Each structure stands twice: as C-alpha cells, then as structure tokens.
Coordinates of C-alpha atoms in Angstrom, one line a residue:
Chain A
X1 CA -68.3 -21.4 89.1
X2 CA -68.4 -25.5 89.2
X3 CA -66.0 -27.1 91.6
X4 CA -64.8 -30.7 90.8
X5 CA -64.1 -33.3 93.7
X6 CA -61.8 -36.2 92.6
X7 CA -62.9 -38.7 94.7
X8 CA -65.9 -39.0 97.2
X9 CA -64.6 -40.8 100.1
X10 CA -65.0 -39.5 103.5
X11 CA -63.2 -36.3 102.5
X12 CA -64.7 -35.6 99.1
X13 CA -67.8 -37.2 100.0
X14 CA -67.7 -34.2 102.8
X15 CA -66.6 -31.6 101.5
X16 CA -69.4 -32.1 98.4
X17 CA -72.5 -32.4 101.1
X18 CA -71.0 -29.4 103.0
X19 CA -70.9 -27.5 99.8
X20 CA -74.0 -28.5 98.7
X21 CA -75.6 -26.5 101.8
X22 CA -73.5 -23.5 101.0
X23 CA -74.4 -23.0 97.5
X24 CA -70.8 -20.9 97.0
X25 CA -70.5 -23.1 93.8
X26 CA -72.6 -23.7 91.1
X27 CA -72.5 -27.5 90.1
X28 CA -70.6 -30.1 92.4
X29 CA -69.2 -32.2 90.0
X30 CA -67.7 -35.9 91.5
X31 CA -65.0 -37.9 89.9
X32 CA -65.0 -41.7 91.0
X33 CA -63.7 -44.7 89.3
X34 CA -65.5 -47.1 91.7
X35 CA -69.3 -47.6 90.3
X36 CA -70.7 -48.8 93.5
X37 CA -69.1 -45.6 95.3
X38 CA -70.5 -43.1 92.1
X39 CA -74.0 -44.6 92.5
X40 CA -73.5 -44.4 96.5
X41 CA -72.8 -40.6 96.2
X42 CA -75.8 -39.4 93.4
X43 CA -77.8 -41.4 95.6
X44 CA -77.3 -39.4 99.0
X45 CA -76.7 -36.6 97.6
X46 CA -72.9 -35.7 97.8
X47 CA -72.6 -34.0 94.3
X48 CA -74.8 -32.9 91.7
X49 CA -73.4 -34.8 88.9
X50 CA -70.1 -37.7 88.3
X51 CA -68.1 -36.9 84.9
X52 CA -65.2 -38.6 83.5
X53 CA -61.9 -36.4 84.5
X54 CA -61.0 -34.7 81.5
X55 CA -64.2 -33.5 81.6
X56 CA -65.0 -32.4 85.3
X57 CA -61.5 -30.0 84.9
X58 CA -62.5 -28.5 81.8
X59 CA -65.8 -27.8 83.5
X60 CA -64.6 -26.5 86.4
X61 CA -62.7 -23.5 88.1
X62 CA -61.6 -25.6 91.4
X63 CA -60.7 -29.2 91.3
X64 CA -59.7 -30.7 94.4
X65 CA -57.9 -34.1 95.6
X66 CA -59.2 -36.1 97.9
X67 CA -57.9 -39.8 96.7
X68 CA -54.9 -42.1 98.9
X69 CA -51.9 -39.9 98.8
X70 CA -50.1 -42.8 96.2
X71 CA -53.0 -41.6 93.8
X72 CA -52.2 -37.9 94.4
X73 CA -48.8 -38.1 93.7
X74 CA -49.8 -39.7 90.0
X75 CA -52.7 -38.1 89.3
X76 CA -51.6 -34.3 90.6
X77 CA -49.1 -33.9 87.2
X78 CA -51.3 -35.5 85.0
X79 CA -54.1 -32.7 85.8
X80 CA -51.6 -29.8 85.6
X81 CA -50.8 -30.5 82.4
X82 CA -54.3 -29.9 81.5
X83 CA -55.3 -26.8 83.4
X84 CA -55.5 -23.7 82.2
X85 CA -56.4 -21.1 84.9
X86 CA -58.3 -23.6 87.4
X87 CA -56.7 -23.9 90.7
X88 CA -55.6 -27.6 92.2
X89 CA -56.2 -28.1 95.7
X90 CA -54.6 -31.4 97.3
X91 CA -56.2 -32.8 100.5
X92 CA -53.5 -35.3 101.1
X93 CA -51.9 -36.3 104.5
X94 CA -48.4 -36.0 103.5
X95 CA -46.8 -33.1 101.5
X96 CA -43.2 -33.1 101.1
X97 CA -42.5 -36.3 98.4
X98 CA -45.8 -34.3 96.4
X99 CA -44.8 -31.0 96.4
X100 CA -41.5 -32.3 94.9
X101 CA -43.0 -34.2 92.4
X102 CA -44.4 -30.9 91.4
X103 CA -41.9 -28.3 92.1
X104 CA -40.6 -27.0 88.6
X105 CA -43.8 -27.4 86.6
X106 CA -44.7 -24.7 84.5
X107 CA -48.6 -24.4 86.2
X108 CA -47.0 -24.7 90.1
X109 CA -48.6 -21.3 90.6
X110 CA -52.3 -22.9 90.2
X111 CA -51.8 -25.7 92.8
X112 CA -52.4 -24.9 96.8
X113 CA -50.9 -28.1 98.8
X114 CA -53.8 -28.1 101.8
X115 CA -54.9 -30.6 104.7
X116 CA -57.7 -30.3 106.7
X117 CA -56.6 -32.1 109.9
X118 CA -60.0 -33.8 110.7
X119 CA -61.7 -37.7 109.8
X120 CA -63.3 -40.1 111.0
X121 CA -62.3 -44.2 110.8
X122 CA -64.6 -44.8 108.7
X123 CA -64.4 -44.8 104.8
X124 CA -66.2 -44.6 101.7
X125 CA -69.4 -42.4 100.5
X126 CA -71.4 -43.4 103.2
X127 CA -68.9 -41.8 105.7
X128 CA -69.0 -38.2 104.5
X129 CA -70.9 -36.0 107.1
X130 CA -71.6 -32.5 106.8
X131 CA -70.0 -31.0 109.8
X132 CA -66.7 -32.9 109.2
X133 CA -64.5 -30.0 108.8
X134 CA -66.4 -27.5 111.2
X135 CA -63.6 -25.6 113.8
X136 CA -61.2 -27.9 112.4
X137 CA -57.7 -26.8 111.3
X138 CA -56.5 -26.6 107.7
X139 CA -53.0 -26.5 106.9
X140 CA -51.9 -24.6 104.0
X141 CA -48.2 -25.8 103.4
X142 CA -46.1 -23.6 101.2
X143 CA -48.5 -21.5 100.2
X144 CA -46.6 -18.9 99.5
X145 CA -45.6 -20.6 96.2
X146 CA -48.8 -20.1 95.1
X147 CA -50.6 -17.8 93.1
X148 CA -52.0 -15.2 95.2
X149 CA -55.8 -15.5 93.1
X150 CA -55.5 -19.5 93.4
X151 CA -54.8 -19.6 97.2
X152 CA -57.1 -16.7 97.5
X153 CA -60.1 -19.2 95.6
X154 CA -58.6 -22.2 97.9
X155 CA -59.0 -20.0 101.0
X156 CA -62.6 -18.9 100.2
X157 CA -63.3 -23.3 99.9
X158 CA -61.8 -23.8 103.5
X159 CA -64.3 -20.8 104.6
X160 CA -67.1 -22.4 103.1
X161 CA -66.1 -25.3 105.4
X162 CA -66.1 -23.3 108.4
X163 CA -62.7 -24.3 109.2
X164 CA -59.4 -22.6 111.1
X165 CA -56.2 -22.3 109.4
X166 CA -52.6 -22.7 110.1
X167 CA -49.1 -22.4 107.4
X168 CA -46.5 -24.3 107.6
X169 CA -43.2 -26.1 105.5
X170 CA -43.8 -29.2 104.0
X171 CA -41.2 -30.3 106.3
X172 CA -43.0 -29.4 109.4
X173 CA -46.2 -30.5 108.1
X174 CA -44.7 -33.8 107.5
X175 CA -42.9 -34.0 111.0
X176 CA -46.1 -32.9 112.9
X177 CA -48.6 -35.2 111.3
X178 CA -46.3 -38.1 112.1
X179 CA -46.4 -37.2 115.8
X180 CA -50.3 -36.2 116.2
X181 CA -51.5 -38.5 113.9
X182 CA -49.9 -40.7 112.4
X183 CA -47.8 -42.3 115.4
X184 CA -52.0 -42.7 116.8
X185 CA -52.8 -45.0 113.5
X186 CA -49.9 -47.5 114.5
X187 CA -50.4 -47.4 118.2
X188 CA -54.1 -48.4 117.1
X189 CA -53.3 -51.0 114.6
X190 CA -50.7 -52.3 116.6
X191 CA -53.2 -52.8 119.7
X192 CA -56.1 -54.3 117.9
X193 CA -53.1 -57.2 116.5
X194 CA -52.0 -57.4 119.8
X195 CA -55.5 -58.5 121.6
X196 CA -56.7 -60.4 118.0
X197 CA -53.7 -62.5 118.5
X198 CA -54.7 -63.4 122.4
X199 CA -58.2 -63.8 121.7
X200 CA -57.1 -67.1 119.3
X201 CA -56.2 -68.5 122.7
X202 CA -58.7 -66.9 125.1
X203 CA -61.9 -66.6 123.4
X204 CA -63.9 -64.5 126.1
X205 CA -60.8 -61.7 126.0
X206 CA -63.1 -59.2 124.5
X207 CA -66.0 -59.4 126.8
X208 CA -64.5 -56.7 129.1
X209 CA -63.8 -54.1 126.2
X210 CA -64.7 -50.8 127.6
X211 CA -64.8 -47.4 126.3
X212 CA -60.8 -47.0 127.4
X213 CA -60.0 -49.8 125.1
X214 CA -62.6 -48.5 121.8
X215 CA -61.2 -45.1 122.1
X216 CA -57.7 -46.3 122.4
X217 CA -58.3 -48.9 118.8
X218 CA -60.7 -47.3 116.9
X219 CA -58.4 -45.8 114.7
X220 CA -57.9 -49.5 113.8
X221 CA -60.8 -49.5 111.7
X222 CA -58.9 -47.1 109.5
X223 CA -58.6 -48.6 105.7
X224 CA -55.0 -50.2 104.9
X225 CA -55.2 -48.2 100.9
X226 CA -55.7 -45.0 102.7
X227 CA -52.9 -45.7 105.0
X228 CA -49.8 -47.8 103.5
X229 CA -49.1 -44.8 101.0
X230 CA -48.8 -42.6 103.9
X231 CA -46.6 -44.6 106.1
X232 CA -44.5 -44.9 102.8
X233 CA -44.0 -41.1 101.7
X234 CA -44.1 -40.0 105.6
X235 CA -41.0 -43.0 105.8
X236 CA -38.4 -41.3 107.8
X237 CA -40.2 -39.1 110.4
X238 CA -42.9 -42.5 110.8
X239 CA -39.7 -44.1 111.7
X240 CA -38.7 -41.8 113.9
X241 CA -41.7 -41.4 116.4
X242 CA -42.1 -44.9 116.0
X243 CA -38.6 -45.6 118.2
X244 CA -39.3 -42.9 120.2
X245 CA -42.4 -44.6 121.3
X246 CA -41.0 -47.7 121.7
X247 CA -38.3 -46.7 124.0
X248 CA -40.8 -45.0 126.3
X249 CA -43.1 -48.1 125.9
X250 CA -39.1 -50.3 126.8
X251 CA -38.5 -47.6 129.6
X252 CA -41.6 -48.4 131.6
X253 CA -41.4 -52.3 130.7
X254 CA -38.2 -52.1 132.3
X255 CA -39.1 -50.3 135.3
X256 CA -42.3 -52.2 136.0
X257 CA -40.1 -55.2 135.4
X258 CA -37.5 -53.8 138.4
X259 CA -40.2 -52.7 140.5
X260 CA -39.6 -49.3 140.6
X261 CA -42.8 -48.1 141.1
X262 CA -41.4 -44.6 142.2
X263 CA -40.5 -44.3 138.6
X264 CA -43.5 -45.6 137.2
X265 CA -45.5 -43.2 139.2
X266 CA -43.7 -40.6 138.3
X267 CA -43.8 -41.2 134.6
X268 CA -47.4 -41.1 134.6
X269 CA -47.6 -38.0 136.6
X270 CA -45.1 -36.5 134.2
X271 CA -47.6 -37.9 130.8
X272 CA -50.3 -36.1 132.8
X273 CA -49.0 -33.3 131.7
X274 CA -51.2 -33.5 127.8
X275 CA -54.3 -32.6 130.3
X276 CA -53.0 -28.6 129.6
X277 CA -53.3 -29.7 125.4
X278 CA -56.2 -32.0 125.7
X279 CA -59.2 -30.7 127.3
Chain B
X1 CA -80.8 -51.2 154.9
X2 CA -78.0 -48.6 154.7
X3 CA -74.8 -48.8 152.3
X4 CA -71.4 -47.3 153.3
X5 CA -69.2 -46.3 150.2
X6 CA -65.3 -46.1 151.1
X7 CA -63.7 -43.3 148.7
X8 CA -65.8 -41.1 147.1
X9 CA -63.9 -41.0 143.8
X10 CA -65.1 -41.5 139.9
X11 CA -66.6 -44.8 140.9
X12 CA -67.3 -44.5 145.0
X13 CA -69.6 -41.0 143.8
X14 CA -71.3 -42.1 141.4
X15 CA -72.2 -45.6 142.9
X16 CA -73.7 -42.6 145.5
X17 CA -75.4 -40.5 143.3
X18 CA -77.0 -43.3 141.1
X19 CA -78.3 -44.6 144.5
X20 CA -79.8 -41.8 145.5
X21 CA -81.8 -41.7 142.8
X22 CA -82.9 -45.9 143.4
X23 CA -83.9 -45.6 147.0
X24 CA -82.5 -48.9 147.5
X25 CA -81.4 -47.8 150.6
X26 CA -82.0 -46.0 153.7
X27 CA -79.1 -44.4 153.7
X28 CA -75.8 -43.5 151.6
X29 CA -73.0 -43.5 153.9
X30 CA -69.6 -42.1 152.8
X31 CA -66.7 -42.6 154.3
X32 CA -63.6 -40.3 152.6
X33 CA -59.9 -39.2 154.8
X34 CA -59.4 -36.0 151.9
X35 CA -61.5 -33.5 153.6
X36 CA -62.2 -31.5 150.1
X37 CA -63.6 -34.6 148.9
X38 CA -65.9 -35.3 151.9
X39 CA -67.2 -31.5 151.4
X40 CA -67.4 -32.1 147.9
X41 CA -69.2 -35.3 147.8
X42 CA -71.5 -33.7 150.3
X43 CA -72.3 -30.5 148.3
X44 CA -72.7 -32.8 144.9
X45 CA -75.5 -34.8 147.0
X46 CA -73.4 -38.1 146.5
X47 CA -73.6 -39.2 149.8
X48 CA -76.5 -38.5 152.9
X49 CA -73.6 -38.3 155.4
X50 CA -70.1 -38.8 156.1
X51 CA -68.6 -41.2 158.5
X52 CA -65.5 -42.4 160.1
X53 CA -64.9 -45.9 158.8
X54 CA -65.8 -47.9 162.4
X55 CA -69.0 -46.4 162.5
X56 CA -69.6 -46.5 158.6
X57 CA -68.9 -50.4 159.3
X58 CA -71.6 -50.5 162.4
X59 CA -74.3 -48.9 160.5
X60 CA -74.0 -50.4 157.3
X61 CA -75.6 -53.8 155.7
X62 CA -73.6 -53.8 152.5
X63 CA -69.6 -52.1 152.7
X64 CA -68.7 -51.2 149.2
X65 CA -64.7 -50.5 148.7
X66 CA -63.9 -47.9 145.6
X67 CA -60.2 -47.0 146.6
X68 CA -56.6 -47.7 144.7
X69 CA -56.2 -51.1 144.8
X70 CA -52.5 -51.1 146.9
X71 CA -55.4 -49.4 149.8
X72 CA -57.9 -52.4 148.9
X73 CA -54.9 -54.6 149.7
X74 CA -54.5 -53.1 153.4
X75 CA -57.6 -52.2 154.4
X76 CA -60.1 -55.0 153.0
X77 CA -58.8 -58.0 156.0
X78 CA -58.6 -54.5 158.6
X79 CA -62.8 -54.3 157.5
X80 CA -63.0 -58.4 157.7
X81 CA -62.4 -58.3 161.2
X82 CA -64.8 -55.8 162.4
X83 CA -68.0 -57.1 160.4
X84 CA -70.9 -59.3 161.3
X85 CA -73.2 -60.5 158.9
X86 CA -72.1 -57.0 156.8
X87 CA -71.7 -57.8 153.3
X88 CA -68.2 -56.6 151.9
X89 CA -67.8 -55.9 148.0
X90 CA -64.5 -54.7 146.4
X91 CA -64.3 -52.9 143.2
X92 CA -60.6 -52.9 142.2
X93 CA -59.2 -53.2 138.8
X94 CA -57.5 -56.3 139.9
X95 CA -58.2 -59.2 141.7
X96 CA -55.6 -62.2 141.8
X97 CA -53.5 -60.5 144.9
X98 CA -56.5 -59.3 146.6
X99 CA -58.1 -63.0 146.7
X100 CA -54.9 -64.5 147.6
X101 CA -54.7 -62.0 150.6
X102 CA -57.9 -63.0 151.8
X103 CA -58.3 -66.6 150.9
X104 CA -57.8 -68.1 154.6
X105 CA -59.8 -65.0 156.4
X106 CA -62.4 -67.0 158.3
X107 CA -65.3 -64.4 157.4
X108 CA -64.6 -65.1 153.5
X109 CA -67.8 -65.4 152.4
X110 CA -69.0 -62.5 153.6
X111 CA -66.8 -61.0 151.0
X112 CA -68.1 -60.6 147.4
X113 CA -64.9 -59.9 144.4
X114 CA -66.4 -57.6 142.0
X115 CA -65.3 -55.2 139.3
X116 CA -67.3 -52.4 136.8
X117 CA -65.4 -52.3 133.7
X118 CA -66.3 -48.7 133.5
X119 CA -64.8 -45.5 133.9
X120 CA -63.4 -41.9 132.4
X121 CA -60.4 -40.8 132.8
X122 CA -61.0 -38.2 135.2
X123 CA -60.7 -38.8 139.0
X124 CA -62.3 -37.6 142.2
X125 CA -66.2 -36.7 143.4
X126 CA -66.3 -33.9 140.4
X127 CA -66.3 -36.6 138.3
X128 CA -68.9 -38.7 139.4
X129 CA -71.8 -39.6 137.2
X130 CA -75.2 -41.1 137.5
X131 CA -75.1 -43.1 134.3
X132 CA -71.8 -44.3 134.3
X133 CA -72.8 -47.7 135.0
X134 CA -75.8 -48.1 132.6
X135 CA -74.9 -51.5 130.5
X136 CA -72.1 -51.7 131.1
X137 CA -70.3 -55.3 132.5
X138 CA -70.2 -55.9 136.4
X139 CA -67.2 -58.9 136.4
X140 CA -67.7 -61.0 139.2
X141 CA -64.6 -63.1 140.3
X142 CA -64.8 -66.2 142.2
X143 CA -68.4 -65.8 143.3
X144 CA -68.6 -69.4 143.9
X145 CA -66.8 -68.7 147.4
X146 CA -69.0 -66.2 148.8
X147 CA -71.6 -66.9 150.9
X148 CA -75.3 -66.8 148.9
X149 CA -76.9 -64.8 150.6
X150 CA -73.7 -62.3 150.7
X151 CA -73.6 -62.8 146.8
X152 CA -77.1 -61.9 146.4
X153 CA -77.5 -58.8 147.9
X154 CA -73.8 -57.8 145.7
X155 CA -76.0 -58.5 142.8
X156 CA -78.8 -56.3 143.8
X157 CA -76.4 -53.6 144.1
X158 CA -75.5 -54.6 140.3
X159 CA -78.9 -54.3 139.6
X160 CA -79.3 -50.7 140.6
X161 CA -76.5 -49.6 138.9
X162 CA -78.6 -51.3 136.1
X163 CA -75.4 -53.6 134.9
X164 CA -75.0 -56.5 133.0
X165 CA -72.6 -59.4 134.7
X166 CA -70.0 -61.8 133.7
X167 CA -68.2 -64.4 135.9
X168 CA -64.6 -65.7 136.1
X169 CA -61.7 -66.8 137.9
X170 CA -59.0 -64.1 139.1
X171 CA -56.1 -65.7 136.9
X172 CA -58.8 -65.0 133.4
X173 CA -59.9 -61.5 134.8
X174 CA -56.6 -60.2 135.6
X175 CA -54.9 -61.2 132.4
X176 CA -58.3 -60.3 130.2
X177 CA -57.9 -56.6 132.0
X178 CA -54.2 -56.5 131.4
X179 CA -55.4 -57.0 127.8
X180 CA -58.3 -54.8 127.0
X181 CA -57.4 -51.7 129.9
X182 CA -54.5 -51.6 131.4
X183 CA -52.2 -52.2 128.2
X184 CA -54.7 -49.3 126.8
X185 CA -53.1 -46.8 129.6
X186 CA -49.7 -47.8 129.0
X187 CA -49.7 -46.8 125.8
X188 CA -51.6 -43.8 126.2
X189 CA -49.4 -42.6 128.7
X190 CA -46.4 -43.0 126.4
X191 CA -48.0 -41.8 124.2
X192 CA -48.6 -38.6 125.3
X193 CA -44.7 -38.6 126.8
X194 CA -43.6 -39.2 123.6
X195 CA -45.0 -35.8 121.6
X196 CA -44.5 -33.7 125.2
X197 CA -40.5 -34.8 124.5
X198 CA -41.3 -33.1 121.1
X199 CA -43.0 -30.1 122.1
X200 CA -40.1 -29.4 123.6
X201 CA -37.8 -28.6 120.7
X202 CA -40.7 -28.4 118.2
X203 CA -43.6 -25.4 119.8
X204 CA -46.1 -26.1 117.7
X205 CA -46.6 -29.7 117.4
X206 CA -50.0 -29.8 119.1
X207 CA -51.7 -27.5 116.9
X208 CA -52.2 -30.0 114.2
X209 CA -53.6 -32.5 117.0
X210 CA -57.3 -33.5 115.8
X211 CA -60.1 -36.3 117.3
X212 CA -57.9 -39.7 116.5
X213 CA -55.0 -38.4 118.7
X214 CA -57.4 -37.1 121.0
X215 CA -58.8 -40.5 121.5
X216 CA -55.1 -42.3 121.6
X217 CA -54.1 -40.1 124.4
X218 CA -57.3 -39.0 126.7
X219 CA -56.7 -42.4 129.2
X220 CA -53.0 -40.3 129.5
X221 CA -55.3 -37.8 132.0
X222 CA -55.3 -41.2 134.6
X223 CA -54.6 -41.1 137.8
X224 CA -50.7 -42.7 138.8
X225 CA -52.5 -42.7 142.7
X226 CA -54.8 -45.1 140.6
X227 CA -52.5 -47.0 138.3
X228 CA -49.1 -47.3 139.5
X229 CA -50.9 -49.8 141.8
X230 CA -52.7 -51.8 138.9
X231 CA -49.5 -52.2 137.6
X232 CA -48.2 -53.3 140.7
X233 CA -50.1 -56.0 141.4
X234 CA -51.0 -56.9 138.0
X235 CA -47.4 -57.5 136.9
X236 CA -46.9 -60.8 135.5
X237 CA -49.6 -59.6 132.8
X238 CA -48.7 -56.2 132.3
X239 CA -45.4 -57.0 131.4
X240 CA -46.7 -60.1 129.3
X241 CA -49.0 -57.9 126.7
X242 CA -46.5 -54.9 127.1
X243 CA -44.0 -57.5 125.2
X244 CA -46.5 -58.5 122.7
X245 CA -48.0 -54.6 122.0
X246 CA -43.8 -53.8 121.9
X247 CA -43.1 -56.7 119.3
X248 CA -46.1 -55.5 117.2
X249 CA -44.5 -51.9 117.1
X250 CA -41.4 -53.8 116.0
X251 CA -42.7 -55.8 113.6
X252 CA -44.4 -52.5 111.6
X253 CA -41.1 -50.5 112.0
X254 CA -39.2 -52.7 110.5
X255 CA -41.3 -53.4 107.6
X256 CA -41.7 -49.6 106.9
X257 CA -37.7 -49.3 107.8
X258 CA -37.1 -52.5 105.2
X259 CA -40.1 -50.4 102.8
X260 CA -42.1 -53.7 102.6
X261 CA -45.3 -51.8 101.9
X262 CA -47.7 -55.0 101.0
X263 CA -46.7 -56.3 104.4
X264 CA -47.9 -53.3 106.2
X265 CA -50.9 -53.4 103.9
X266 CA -51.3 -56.5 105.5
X267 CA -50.8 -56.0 108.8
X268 CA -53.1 -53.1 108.7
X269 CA -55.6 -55.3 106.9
X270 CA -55.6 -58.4 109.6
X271 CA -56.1 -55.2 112.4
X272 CA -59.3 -53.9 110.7
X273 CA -60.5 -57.2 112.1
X274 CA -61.4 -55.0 115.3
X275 CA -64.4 -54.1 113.2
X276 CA -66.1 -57.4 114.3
X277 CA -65.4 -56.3 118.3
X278 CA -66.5 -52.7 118.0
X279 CA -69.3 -51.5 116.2

C-alpha cells in the first residue's frame, strides 16, 4: 500500500520522514510543484519518490493534503473526481468553507477532514522533523460523514504518527483554532510590526530581546502564503477573538492610564489563572 | 568579602546559587521577611545564612537588591543611609523613577543601577537557577555616576554570573524594556484572559491548545506582586507601545473585516522581518 503526500512542507515533509521509520506503507510518494523543494525532499530523505499528481493518486491507496488551505480548497474536488476507492485526508487549519466545498459530492464518503494541532515557525522541506506529530492531538472533524474503512485507514496514519485524537464539528474546530491558535499568529505578527516600527527610530531597541520577548514573536517567523488563506476562510471567528483581545488589551490601557493599579493587579492575578492549562 | 542578597526570588536565588558555586565570596548572606522562603532558600543551599537586613548591611561589602521594584523604591535611600564604603546594586526592571529618587542622596556613587534582562516566568526560591544568567545582557544604567571603584566591583559580580553588558541612560532603558518585555506581558496576560472568557461558555477550547499558544501565553504565569509595579513606574512607556501594539491589532482587523487579503499578506510579510532579530 503506497501513500501519496501532496506537498512536502513542514507537514508533509513530516509526516513522509516519520513514515519512512515506520515502514506501515510501502512507497512514500511526494507531490511538489516547487523544483527546489522536490530536489530538497529526495535529497534528505522525506519520500521515496516525487510523481506528477495524476499519477501519485492512481498509485496510491492514501493521498493526503498538506498544501496552504487556499490550495486545499481547489485542489480537494479536483482529486475526488479522480479517485476510485483511495481515501483523501486533508491536513488543513480550517474546515468549515472546505467541507462545504465538498459536501454533496458523489466520493464524500472517501474524504476524512483531519488536523494535527502541532508546527513549528518554520517552513519548507528543511523544516520537517520526525517527532513533529508525537503526543500531539489530531482533530478528526466530521468524521462521522465518512466512510467507516476510509477513516478507519486515516486513523491507522495518525497511529503511525503517534498522535492523540479528538472529534469535533467543523464549526467548533473553526471557533477553537481561532482562539488557541490563530488569535497567537496575530498577536505575534502584530508584536514583531510593533517593535520593527520603533527600531527605525531607536536603533539599539533590540539589544535587550530576551527569551520573554522570542517566545512571545516567534510565531512571527510564520510564512504570509500559509497564513493569509487561513485568516480569510477562518474570517468571522478571526474577527471575533481579535476584538475580544483588543478590548482586554483597551481595558488595561485604560486602567494603567487611570492608575488603578488595584485593577491592574487584579487582572493579572485573574490571567494567572492559564497556569491550571499550561503547565 | 561577603555579599548580602535582599529577596531570595527567581533572580535573588539564583544570583545565590550561582555564587556558591564561584567562591567569589566568603559568604552568601540572604536577607528574606516570607519565612517559607528563608527556609526554602536555606534547604535549596541558595544562601550560607539568613539575616535581618541591619546586620545583612554590616557584614556585607557588596548589597545586591532583587525585590518588586515599588519595594526598590522605598527601601534603596532606607539602605543609603546606613552604608559605608558598601557597594549597593539594584536589579529592577526599571530604572527612570528609581534614579530620580536617588539622584541628590549624598552616598550616590556608592550605588551601582543595574538590570539582567533574564528571567522565567516562575517566581520565588523554587525557581531559582544556576544558569539563568549565562550570556545573557547585564544593562547598566547611568554608570557614569557611580563611583569607580563602586562600579567595578558591580561588574565583577557581572562577571560571575558570567554576563555580557550593555550601557545606557534610564530614559533609553526604560522605554527599550517597555518595548521588548513588558509590552510582551501585557499581551500575554490578555491573552490568556481572553480564551479563560471563552472557556467559560465553550469547555473544551483548551484541548486544541499546541506549542505556539503555549509560547504566546507562558509570561501570563508572571507575578502581578512583580508587575503591577513595572507598570507603575514605567507608565509613560507602557502606555506608549500598548497604543502602537493596539493600532497594529487594528490595522489587521480591519483589513481581514474589509477582506483585503494582499494587505495582510503584506503585513504578515514586513513582520517575518523578525527573522533578522531572532535566529
């Protein structure tokens, strides 16, 4: 049984040098359009072979999506109208504007919506680590809309990743993400603007960076194709945390701007509170 | 040559326990009011003895103050007027008020204005560590008005806690901080608020959490003993990058709100520019 990766970023890149250890599958087989990334991946070992598309899903029995979500949402009908009995697997950050898309097709039984909730900031071939997806959680979303044998095959992928699993709606899924995840993106981007824009005035600004400020950015390294088409089909709850967080980041403006350091203390005592999530 | 530490916290313990490892000095004096901390420190090995702060201040060559800075505030001109030829160096987070506060204080340049940008986010003498030091920047502020020979023996304490150092005025290191650490917290903290609100009607928001929220949120752990102070006396600046961060967070919503997606391509793209800062 050959399993086919469309695209070997940090996720497909991954998943194909996990599976390679695993030997569940019998040929990793990449799909890439970019040449420097196909050469990147043959070179260090992610998959056994690249193909053309067509190809890698007639020659497989799992094909899986690991491309910007934009891509996913083109690419995911186009390969279900040439399947057979493969199953689809999509990796994608958001799911509700995809499963949509995809509702009444005739093959909807072959495709399991799944996203493993791990990454890295980095992108790109050389980002794909083996233990990526170790512990982590993968969310199956509507997966009872699935064939049973196709999320049975999908399932049996996630275990060769080692990974935990959770169900949920595409509606939750979308909601969730936006608060755990993607609300952490824009803080980031927004933070690394903020401080790029000061150092054009005070060139040393950086100099007394520590690790509070690196942890509290580095999602700012995260790449801009990955990440628009997100923001865009995640619109409305993006939106949402996004005031939410701005009125608490208005609330404390205001009361350190009244001097009501009573209430300043106590909002931080009270945001003390994510110690009982965060270990 | 004995040292006397006051408040045996994150940064007072493991000043200690890196110390005792030098030999630098005679002897580790620590001077603590929380009784489980002076047991603590004791048991951890942090400190050779404790000490009530008059005799701490008799026995000592070098007075080293790692307390919230609203306590640095009170009880630095208190120490000024009961040393000698002791050496006294602060360690707060900020340093404009502090200065002021001290400027006319005829034993000035006994007094050295320091500050580790180092750190966790965990408080007290169970978090101390040895290496918490190692590289990173020691910030000296206004060194210029201490006395050399006061300065000197500052920057042999430096040494043994193996840092590098960087010099400025108070007006450059409190806005540079309110920059690159204490904007950091802020939005940590309301961060974290901002999904607790959520929990609230949603259970299982948290379970999706992975490593990039993790790192957004971990400074939310902070101490408000610590930072409602910071915040205090650094308010001119806090309030100043609060604005900017808050315009920022502005600017994005209403370009995902207007669905100008190459503009937050963009704006993504100009904050991957944090690449250049951190490795």
């Amino acid at each position: 049984m050959n399993i086919a990766i469309i695209g070997l970023g940090l996720i497909g890149g991954s998943i194909g040098i996990r599976l390679k250890q695993t030997h569940f599958f019998d040929k990793i087989i990449g799909v890439e359009k970019n040449e420097t990334h196909q050469k990147k991946a043959l070179q260090l070992g992610l998959v056994d072979e690249i193909q053309p598309l067509s190809e890698a899903i007639n020659n497989s029995k799992v094909i899986v999506l690991t491309v910007p979500v934009d891509t996913i949402l083109n690419l995911l009908p186009e390969i279900m109208e040439h399947i057979d009995e493969q199953v689809v697997i999509d990796m994608g950050s958001t799911k509700s504007i995809i499963l949509e898309r995809i509702k009444d097709h005739p093959k909807r039984g072959r495709y399991v919506a799944a996203h493993p909730m791990t990454g890295t900031e980095y992108s790109g071939p050389d980002a794909a680590l083996a233990g990526l997806f170790e512990n982590k959680m993968m969310v199956y979303v509507e997966a009872f809309r699935s064939d049973e044998d196709a999320f049975e095959l999908a399932d049996a992928l996630t275990e060769q990743l080692a990974m935990k699993t959770s169900f949920m709606t595409a509606e939750e899924h979308d909601m969730h993400t936006a608060y755990v995840s993607h609300i952490s993106h824009l803080t980031s981007f927004a933070l690394a603007l903020t401080v790029l824009e000061k150092e054009k005035s005070q060139g040393r600004i950086f100099e007394l960076a520590g690790s509070g400020f690196e942890s509290t950015v580095r999602l700012a390294k995260s790449s801009p194709d990955m990440w628009t088409p997100i923001f865009k089909q995640n619109r409305a709850n993006v939106l949402e945390v996004l005031e939410e967080h701005i009125k608490q980041l208005q609330h404390i403006y205001q009361k350190i701007d009244q001097e009501d350091y009573p209430a300043v203390h106590k909002w931080i005592k009270k945001s003390n509170k994510i110690k009982r999530i965060i270990k």
